[in-house]
PDB file of C-alpha atoms in Angstrom:
ATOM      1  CA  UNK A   1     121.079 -23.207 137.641  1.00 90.00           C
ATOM      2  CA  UNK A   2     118.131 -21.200 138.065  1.00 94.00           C
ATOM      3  CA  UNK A   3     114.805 -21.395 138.531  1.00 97.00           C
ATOM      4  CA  UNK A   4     114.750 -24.089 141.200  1.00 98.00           C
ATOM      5  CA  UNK A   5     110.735 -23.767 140.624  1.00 98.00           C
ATOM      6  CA  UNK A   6     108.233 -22.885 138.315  1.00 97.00           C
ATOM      7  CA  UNK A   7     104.814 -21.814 139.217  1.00 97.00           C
ATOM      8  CA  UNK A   8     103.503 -23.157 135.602  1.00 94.00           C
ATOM      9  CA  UNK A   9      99.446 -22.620 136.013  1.00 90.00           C
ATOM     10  CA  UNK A  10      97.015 -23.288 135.398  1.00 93.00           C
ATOM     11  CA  UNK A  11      95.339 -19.737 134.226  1.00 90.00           C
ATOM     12  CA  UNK A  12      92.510 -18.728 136.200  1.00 91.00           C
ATOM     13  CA  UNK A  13      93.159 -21.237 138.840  1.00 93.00           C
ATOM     14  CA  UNK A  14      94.781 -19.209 142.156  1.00 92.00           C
ATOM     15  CA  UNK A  15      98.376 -18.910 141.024  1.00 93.00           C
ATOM     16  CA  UNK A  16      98.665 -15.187 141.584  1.00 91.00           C
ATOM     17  CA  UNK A  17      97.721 -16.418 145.372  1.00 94.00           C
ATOM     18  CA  UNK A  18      99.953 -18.905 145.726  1.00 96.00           C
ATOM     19  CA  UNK A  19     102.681 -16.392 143.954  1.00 95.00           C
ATOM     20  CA  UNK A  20     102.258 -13.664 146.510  1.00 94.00           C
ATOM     21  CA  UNK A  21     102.020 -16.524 149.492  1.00 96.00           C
ATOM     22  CA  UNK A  22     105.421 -18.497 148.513  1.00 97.00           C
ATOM     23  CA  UNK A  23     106.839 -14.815 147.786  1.00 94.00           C
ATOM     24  CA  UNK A  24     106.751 -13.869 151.686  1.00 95.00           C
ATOM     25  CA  UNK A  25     109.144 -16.731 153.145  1.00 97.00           C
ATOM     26  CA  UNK A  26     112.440 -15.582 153.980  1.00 97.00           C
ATOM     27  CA  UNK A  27     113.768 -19.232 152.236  1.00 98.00           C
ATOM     28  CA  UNK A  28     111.846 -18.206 148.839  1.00 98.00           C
ATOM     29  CA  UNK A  29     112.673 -15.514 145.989  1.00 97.00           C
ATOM     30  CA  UNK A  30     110.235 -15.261 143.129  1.00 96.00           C
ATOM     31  CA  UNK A  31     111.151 -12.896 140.065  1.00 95.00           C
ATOM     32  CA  UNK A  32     108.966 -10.315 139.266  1.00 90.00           C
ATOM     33  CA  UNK A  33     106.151 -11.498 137.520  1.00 85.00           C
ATOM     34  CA  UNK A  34     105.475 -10.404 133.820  1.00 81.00           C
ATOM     35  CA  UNK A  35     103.818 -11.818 130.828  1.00 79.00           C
ATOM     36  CA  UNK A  36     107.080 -10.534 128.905  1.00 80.00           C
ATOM     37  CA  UNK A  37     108.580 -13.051 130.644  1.00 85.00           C
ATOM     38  CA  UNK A  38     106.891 -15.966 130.302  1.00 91.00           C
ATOM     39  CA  UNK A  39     109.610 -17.888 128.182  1.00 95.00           C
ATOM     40  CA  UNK A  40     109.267 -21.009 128.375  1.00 95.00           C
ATOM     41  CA  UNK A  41     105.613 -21.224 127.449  1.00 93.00           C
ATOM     42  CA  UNK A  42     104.890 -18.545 124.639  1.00 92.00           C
ATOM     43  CA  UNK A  43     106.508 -19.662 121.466  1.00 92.00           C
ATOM     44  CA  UNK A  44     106.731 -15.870 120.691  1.00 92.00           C
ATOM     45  CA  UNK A  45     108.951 -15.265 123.538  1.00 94.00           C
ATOM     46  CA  UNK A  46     111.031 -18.369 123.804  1.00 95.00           C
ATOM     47  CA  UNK A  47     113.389 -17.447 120.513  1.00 96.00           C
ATOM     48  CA  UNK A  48     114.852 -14.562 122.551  1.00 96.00           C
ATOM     49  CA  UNK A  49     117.057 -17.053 123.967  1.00 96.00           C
ATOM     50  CA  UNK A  50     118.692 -18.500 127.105  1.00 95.00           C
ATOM     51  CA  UNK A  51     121.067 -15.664 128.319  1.00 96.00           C
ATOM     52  CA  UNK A  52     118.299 -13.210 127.448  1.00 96.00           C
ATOM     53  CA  UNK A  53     116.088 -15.557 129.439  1.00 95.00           C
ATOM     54  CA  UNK A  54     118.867 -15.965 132.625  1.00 96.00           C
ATOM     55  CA  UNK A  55     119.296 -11.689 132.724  1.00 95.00           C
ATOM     56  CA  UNK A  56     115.942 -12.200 134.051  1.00 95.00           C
ATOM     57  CA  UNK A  57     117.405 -13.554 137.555  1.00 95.00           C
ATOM     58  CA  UNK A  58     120.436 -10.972 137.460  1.00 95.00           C
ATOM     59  CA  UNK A  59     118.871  -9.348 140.379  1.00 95.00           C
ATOM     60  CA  UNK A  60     118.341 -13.079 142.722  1.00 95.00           C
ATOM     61  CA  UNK A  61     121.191 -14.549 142.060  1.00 96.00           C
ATOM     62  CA  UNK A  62     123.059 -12.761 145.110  1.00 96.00           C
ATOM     63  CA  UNK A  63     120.019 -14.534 146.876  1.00 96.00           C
ATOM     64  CA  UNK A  64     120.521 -17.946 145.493  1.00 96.00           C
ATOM     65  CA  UNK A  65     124.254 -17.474 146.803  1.00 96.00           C
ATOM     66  CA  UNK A  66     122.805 -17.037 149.821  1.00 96.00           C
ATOM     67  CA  UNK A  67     120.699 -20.621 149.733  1.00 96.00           C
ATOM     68  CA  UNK A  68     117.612 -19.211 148.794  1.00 97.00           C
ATOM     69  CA  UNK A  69     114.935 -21.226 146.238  1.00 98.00           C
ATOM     70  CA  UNK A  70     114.612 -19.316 142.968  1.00 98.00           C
ATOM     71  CA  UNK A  71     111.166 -19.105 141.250  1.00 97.00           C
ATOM     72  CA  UNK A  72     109.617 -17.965 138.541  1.00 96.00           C
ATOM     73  CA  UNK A  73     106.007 -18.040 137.694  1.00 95.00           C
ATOM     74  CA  UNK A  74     104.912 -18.684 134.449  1.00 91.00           C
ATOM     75  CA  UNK A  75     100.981 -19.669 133.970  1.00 90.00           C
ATOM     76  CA  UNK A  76     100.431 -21.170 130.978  1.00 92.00           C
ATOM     77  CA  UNK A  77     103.263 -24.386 131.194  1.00 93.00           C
ATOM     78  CA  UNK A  78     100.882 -26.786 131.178  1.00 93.00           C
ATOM     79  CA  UNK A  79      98.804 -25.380 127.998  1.00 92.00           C
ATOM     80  CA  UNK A  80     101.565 -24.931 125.701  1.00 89.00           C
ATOM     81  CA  UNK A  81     102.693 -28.485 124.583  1.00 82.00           C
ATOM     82  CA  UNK A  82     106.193 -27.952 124.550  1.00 91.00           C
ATOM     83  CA  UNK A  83     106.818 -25.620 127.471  1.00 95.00           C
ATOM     84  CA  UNK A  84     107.688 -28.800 130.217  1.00 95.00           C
ATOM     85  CA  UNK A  85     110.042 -30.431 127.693  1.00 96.00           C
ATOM     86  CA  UNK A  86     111.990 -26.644 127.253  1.00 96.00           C
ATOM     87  CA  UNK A  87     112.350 -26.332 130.970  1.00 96.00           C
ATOM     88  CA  UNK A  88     114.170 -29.784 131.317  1.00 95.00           C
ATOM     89  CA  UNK A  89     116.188 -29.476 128.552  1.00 95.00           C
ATOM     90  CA  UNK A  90     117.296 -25.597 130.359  1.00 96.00           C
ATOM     91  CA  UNK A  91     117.392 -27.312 133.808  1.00 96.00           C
ATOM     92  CA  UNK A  92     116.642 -31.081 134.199  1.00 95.00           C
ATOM     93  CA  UNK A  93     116.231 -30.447 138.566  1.00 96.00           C
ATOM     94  CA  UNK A  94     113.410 -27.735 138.165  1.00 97.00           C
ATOM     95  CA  UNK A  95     110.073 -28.264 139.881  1.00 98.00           C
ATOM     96  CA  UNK A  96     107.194 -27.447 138.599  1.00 97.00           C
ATOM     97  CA  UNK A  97     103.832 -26.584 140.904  1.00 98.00           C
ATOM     98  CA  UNK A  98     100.295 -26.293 139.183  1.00 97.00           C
ATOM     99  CA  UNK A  99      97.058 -25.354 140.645  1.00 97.00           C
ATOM    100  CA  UNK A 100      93.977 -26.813 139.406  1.00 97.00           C
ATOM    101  CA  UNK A 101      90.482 -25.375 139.304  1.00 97.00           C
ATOM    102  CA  UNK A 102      87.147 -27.667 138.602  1.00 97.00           C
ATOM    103  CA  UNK A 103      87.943 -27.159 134.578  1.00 98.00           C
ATOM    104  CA  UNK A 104      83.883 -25.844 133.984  1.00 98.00           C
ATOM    105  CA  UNK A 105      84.977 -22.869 136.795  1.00 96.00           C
ATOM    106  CA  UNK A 106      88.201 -22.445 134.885  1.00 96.00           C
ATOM    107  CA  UNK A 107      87.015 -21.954 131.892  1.00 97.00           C
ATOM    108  CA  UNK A 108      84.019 -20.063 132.630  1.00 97.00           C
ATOM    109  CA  UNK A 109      86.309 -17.641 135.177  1.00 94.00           C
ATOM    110  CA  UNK A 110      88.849 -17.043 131.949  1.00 95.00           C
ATOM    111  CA  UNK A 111      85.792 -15.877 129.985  1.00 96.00           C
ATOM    112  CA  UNK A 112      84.680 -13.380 132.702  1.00 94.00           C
ATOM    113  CA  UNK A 113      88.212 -11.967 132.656  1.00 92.00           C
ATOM    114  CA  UNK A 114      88.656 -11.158 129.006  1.00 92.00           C
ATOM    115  CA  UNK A 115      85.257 -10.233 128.627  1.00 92.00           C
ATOM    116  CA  UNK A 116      86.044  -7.273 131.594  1.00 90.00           C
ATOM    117  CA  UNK A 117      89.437  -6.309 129.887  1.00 87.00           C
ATOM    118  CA  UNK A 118      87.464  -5.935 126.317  1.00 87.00           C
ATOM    119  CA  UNK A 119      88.965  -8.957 124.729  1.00 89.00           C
ATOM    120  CA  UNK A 120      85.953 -10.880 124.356  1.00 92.00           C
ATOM    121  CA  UNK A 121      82.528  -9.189 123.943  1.00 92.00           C
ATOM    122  CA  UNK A 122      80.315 -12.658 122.884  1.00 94.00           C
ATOM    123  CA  UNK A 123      78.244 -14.503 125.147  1.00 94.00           C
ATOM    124  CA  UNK A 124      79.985 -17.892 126.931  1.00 96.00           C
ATOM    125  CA  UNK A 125      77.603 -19.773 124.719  1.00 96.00           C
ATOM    126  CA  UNK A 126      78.750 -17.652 121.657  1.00 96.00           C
ATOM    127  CA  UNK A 127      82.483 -17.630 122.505  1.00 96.00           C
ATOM    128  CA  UNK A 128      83.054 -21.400 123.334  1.00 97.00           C
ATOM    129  CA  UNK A 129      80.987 -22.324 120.049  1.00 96.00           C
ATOM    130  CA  UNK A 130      83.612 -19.931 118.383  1.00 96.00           C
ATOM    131  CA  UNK A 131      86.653 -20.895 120.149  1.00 96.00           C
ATOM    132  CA  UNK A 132      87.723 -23.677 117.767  1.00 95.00           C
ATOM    133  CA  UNK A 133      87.306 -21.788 115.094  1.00 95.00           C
ATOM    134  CA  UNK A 134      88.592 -18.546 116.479  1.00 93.00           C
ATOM    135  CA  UNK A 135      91.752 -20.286 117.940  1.00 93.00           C
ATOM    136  CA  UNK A 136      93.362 -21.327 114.848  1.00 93.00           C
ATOM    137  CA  UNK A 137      93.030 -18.059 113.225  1.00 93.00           C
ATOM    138  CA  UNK A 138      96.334 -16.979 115.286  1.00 91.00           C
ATOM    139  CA  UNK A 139      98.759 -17.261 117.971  1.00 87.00           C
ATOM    140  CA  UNK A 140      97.120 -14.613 119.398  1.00 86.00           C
ATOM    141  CA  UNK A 141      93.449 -15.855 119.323  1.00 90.00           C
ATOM    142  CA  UNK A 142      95.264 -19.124 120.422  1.00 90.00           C
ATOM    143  CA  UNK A 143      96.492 -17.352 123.813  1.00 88.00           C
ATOM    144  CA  UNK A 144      93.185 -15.514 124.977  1.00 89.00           C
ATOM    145  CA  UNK A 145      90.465 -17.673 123.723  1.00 94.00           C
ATOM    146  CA  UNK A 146      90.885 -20.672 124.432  1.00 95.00           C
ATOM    147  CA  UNK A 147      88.707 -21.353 127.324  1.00 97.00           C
ATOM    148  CA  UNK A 148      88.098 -25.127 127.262  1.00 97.00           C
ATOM    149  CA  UNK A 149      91.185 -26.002 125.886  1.00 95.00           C
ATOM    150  CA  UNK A 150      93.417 -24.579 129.119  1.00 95.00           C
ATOM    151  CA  UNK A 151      90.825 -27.035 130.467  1.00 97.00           C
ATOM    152  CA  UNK A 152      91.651 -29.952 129.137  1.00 97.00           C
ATOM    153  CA  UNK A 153      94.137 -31.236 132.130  1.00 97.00           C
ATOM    154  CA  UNK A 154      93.931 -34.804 131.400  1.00 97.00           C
ATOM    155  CA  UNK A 155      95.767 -35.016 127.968  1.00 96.00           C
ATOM    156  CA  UNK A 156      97.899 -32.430 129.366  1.00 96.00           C
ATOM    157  CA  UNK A 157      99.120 -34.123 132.507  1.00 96.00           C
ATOM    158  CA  UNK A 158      99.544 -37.327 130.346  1.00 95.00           C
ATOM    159  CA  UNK A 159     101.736 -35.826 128.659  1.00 94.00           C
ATOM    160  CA  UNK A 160     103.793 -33.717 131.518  1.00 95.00           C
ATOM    161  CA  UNK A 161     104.453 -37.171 133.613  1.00 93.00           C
ATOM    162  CA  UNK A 162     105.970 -38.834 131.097  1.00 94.00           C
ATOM    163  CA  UNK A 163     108.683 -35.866 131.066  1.00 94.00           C
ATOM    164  CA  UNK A 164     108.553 -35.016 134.564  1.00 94.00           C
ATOM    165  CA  UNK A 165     110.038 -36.967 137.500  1.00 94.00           C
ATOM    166  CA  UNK A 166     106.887 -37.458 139.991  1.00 93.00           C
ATOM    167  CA  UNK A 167     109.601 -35.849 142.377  1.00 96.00           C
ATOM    168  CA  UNK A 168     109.780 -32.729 140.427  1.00 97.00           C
ATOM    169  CA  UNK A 169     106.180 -32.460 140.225  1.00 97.00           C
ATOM    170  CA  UNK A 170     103.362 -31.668 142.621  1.00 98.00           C
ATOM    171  CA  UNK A 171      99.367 -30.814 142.062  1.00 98.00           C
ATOM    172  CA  UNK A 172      97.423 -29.296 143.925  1.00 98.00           C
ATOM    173  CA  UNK A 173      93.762 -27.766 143.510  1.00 97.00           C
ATOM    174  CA  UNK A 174      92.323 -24.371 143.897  1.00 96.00           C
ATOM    175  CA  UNK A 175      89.760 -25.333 146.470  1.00 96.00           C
ATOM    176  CA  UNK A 176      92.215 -26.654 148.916  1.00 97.00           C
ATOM    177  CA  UNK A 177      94.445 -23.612 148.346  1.00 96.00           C
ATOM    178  CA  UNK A 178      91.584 -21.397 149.090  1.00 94.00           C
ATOM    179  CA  UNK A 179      89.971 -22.992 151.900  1.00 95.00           C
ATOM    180  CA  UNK A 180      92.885 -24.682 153.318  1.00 96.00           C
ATOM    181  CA  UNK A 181      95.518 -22.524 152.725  1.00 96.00           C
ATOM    182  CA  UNK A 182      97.766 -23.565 155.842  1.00 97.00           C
ATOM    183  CA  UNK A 183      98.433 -27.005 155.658  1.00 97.00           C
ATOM    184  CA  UNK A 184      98.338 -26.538 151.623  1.00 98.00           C
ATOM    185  CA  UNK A 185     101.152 -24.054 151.650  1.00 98.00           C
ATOM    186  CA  UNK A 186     102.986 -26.017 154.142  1.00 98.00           C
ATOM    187  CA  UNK A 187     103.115 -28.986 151.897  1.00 98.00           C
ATOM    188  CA  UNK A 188     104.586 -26.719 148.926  1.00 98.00           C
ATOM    189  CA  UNK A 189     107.310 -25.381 150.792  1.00 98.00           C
ATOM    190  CA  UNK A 190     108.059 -28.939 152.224  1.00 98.00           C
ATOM    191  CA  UNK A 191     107.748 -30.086 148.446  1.00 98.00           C
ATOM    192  CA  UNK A 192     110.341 -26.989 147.840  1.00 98.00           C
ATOM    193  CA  UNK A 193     112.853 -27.878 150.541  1.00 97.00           C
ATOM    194  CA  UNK A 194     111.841 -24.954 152.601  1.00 98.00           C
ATOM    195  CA  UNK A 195     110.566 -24.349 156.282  1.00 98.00           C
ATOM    196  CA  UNK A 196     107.362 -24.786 156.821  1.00 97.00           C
ATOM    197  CA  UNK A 197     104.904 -21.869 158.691  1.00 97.00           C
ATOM    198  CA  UNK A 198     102.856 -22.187 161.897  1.00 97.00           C
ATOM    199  CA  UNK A 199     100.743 -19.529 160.952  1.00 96.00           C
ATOM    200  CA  UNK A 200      99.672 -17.849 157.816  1.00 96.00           C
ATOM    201  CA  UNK A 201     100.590 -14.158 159.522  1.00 95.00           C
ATOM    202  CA  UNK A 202     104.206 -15.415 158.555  1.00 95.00           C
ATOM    203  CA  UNK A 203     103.923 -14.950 155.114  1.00 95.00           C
ATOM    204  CA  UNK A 204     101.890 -11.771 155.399  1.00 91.00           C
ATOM    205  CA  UNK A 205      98.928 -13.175 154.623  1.00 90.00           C
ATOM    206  CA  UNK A 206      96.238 -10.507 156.047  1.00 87.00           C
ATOM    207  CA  UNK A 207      97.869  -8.056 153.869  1.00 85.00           C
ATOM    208  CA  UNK A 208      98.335  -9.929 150.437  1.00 83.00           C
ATOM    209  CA  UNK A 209      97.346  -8.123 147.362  1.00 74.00           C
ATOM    210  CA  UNK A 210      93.722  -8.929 146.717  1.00 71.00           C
ATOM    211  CA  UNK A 211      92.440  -9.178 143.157  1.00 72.00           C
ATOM    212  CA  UNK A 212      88.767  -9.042 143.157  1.00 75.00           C
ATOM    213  CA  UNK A 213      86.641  -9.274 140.051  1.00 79.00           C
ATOM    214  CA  UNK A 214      85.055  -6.659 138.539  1.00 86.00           C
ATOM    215  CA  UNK A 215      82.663  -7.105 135.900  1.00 90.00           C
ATOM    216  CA  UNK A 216      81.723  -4.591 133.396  1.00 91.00           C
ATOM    217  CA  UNK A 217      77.295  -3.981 133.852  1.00 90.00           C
ATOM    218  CA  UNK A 218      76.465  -2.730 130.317  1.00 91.00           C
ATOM    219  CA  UNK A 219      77.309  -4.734 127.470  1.00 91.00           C
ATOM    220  CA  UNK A 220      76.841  -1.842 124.746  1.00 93.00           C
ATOM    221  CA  UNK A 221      80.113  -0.397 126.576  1.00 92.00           C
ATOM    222  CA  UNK A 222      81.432  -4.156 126.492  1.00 92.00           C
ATOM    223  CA  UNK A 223      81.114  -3.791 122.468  1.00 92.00           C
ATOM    224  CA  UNK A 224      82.462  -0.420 121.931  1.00 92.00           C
ATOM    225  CA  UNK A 225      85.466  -1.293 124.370  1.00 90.00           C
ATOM    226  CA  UNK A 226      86.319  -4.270 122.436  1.00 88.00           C
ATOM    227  CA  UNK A 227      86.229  -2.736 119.243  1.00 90.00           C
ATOM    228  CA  UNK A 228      88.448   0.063 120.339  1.00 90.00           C
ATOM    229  CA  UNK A 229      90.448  -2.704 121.756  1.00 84.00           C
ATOM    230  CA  UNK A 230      90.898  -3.991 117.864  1.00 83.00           C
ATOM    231  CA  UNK A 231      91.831  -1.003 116.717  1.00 88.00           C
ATOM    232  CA  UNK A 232      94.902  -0.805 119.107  1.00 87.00           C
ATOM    233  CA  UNK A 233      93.411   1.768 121.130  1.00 89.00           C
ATOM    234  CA  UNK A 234      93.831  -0.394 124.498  1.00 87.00           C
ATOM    235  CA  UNK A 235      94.381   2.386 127.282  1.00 89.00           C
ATOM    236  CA  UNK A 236      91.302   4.124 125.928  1.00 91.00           C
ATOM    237  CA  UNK A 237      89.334   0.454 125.967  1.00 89.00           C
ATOM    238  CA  UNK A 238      89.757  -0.047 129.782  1.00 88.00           C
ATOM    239  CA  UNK A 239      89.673   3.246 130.772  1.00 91.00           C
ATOM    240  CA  UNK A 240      86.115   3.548 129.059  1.00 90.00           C
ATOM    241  CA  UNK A 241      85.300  -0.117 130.603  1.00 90.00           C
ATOM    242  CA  UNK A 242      86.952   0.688 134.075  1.00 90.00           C
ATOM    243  CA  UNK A 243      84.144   3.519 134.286  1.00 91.00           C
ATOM    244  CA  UNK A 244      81.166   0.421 134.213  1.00 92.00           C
ATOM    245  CA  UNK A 245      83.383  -2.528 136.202  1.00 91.00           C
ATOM    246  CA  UNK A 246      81.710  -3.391 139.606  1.00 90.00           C
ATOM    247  CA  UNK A 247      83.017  -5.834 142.007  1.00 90.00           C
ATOM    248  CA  UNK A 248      80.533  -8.622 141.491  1.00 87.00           C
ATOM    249  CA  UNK A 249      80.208 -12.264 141.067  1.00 88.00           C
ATOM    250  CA  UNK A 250      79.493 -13.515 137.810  1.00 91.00           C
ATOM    251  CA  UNK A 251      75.745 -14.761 136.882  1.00 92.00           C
ATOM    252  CA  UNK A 252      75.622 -18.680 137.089  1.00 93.00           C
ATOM    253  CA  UNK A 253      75.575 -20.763 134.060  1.00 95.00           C
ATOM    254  CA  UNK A 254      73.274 -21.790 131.986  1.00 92.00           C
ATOM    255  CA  UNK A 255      72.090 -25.641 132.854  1.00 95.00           C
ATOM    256  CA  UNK A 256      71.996 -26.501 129.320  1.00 95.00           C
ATOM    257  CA  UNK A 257      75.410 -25.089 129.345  1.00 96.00           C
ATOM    258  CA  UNK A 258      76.310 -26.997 132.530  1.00 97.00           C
ATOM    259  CA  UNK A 259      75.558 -29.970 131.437  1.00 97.00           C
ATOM    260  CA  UNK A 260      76.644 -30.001 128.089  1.00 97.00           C
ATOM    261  CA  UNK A 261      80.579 -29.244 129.019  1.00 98.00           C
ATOM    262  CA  UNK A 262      80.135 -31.512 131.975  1.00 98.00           C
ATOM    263  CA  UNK A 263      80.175 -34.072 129.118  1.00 98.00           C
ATOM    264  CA  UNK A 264      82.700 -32.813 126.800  1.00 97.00           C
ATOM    265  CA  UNK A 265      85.283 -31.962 129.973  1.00 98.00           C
ATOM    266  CA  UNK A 266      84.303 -35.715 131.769  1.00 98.00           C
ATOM    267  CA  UNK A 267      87.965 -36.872 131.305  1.00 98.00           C
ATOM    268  CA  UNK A 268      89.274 -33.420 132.498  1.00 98.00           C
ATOM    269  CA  UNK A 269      86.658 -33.201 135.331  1.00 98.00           C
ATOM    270  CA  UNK A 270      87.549 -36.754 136.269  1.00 98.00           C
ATOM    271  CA  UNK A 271      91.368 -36.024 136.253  1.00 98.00           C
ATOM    272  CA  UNK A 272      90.324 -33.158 138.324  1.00 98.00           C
ATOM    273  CA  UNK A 273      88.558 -34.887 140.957  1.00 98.00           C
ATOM    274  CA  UNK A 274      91.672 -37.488 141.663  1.00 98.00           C
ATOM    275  CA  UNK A 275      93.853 -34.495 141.629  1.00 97.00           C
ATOM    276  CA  UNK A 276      91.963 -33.050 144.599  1.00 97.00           C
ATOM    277  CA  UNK A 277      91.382 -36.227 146.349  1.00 97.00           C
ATOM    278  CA  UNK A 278      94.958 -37.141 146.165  1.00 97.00           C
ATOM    279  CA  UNK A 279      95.764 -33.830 147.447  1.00 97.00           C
ATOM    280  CA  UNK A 280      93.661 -34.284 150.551  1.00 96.00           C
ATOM    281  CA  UNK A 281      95.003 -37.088 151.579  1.00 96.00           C
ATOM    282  CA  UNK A 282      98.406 -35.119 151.630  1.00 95.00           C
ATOM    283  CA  UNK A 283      97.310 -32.884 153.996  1.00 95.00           C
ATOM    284  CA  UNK A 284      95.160 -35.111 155.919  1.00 92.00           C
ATOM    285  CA  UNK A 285      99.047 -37.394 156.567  1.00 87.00           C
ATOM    286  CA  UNK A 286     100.605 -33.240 157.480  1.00 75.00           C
TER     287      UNK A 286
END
């Protein structure tokens, strides 16, 4: 049964790395990655069905023959309540991988994105005093705004262990990822069943797709992209944007701001901080 693995998040938090890392071992085949896909965790995509979901690996399955690990990488598993239960029910011996980011960077890094793809055009102040408002007004506004609720790892990892085997399951944060990537990928594919790497060149590392950010510099553009954006006119939106994007690191946040979702993320942040710790003692035993 396939996927042996899911890549399931979270959002914002280095997936798309470890994706393109895990997709460069000769033990490892990843499907094609594509938000039309994501099945198991958007409830407008998961009524298509299980054989429209298994056509998906049509094109590995010569490879799982073959004794290679399937994946799949789906981002938003541990956000959507009932995505973990869905993917044990369709195969009880998949393993699922998540990559955490500090839950204030998260969130903050989501906004950046949709505000430079014309989705959101409010200030972070404006749009995370909005979001529980703007999140209930559809499924929709439910995917792309919610920015501290993606953060909110504690109540969702609560909920994941009590369906997930701890064997099946494995955590590991962005920082560690980024800054360690070696011993941090080694400990995946060991977690995988594959062969570890004694160098990152292995899995084509000095050529992986980059994805900087680019921000867009006026915010009058920002305004007329998004409304275009509303009015379905999405090609025209980020071409018009695309002309005022610079690669560019986001201005810091507000202390105020800082502060205040320090407090309301605490259990998240806290959850956080054990999930990193936890993971450096891992590699400090590799």
């Amino acid at each position: 049964m396939v996927p042996d693995f899911i890549l399931g998040g979270a959002m914002k938090s280095g997936t798309t790395f470890l994706h393109n890392l895990l997709e460069n071992h000769p033990q490892v085949k990843i499907i094609d990655r594509n938000m039309d896909h994501a099945y198991f965790d958007d409830d407008r995509i998961y009524p298509r069905g299980k054989e429209w979901y298994m056509s998906l690996f049509n094109g590995v399955m010569k490879d799982k023959e073959q004794g290679k690990i399937i994946g799949q990488t789906s981002a938003d598993c541990n956000f959507n309540p009932g995505s973990v239960k869905r993917i044990i029910e369709h195969n009880p011996d998949t393993k699922l991988i998540f990559v955490l980011r500090h839950p204030i960077e998260r969130s903050y890094s989501l906004y950046w994105h949709q505000y430079s793809m014309g989705r959101e055009y409010r200030k972070f102040e404006d749009a995370i005093k909005m979001e529980p408002k703007l999140i209930k007004k559809s499924y929709h506004h439910f995917k792309h705004y919610s920015y501290l609720e993606r953060s909110r790892y504690y109540q969702q990892f609560e909920e994941i262990a009590k369906l997930l085997p701890s064997q099946n399951l494995l955590i590991l944060d962005f920082d560690s990822l980024v800054k360690n990537t070696l011993p941090s990928i080694n400990i995946v594919l060991e977690f995988l069943g594959a062969d570890k790497v004694n160098d990152l060149k292995e899995l084509n590392y000095e050529v992986l797709r980059r994805n900087p950010a680019k921000i867009p510099t006026n915010h009058t553009v920002v305004l007329i992209s998004a409304a275009l954006h509303k009015l379905g006119l999405i090609r025209v939106s980020r071409r018009i944007l695309n002309m005022f994007r610079k690669e560019m690191r986001p201005p810091k946040i507000d202390d105020a701001m800082q502060a205040k979702l320090e407090q309301e993320l605490k259990n998240d942040i806290a959850f956080f901080d054990k999930v990193k710790k936890d993971f450096h003692a891992k590699i400090n035993q590799n």
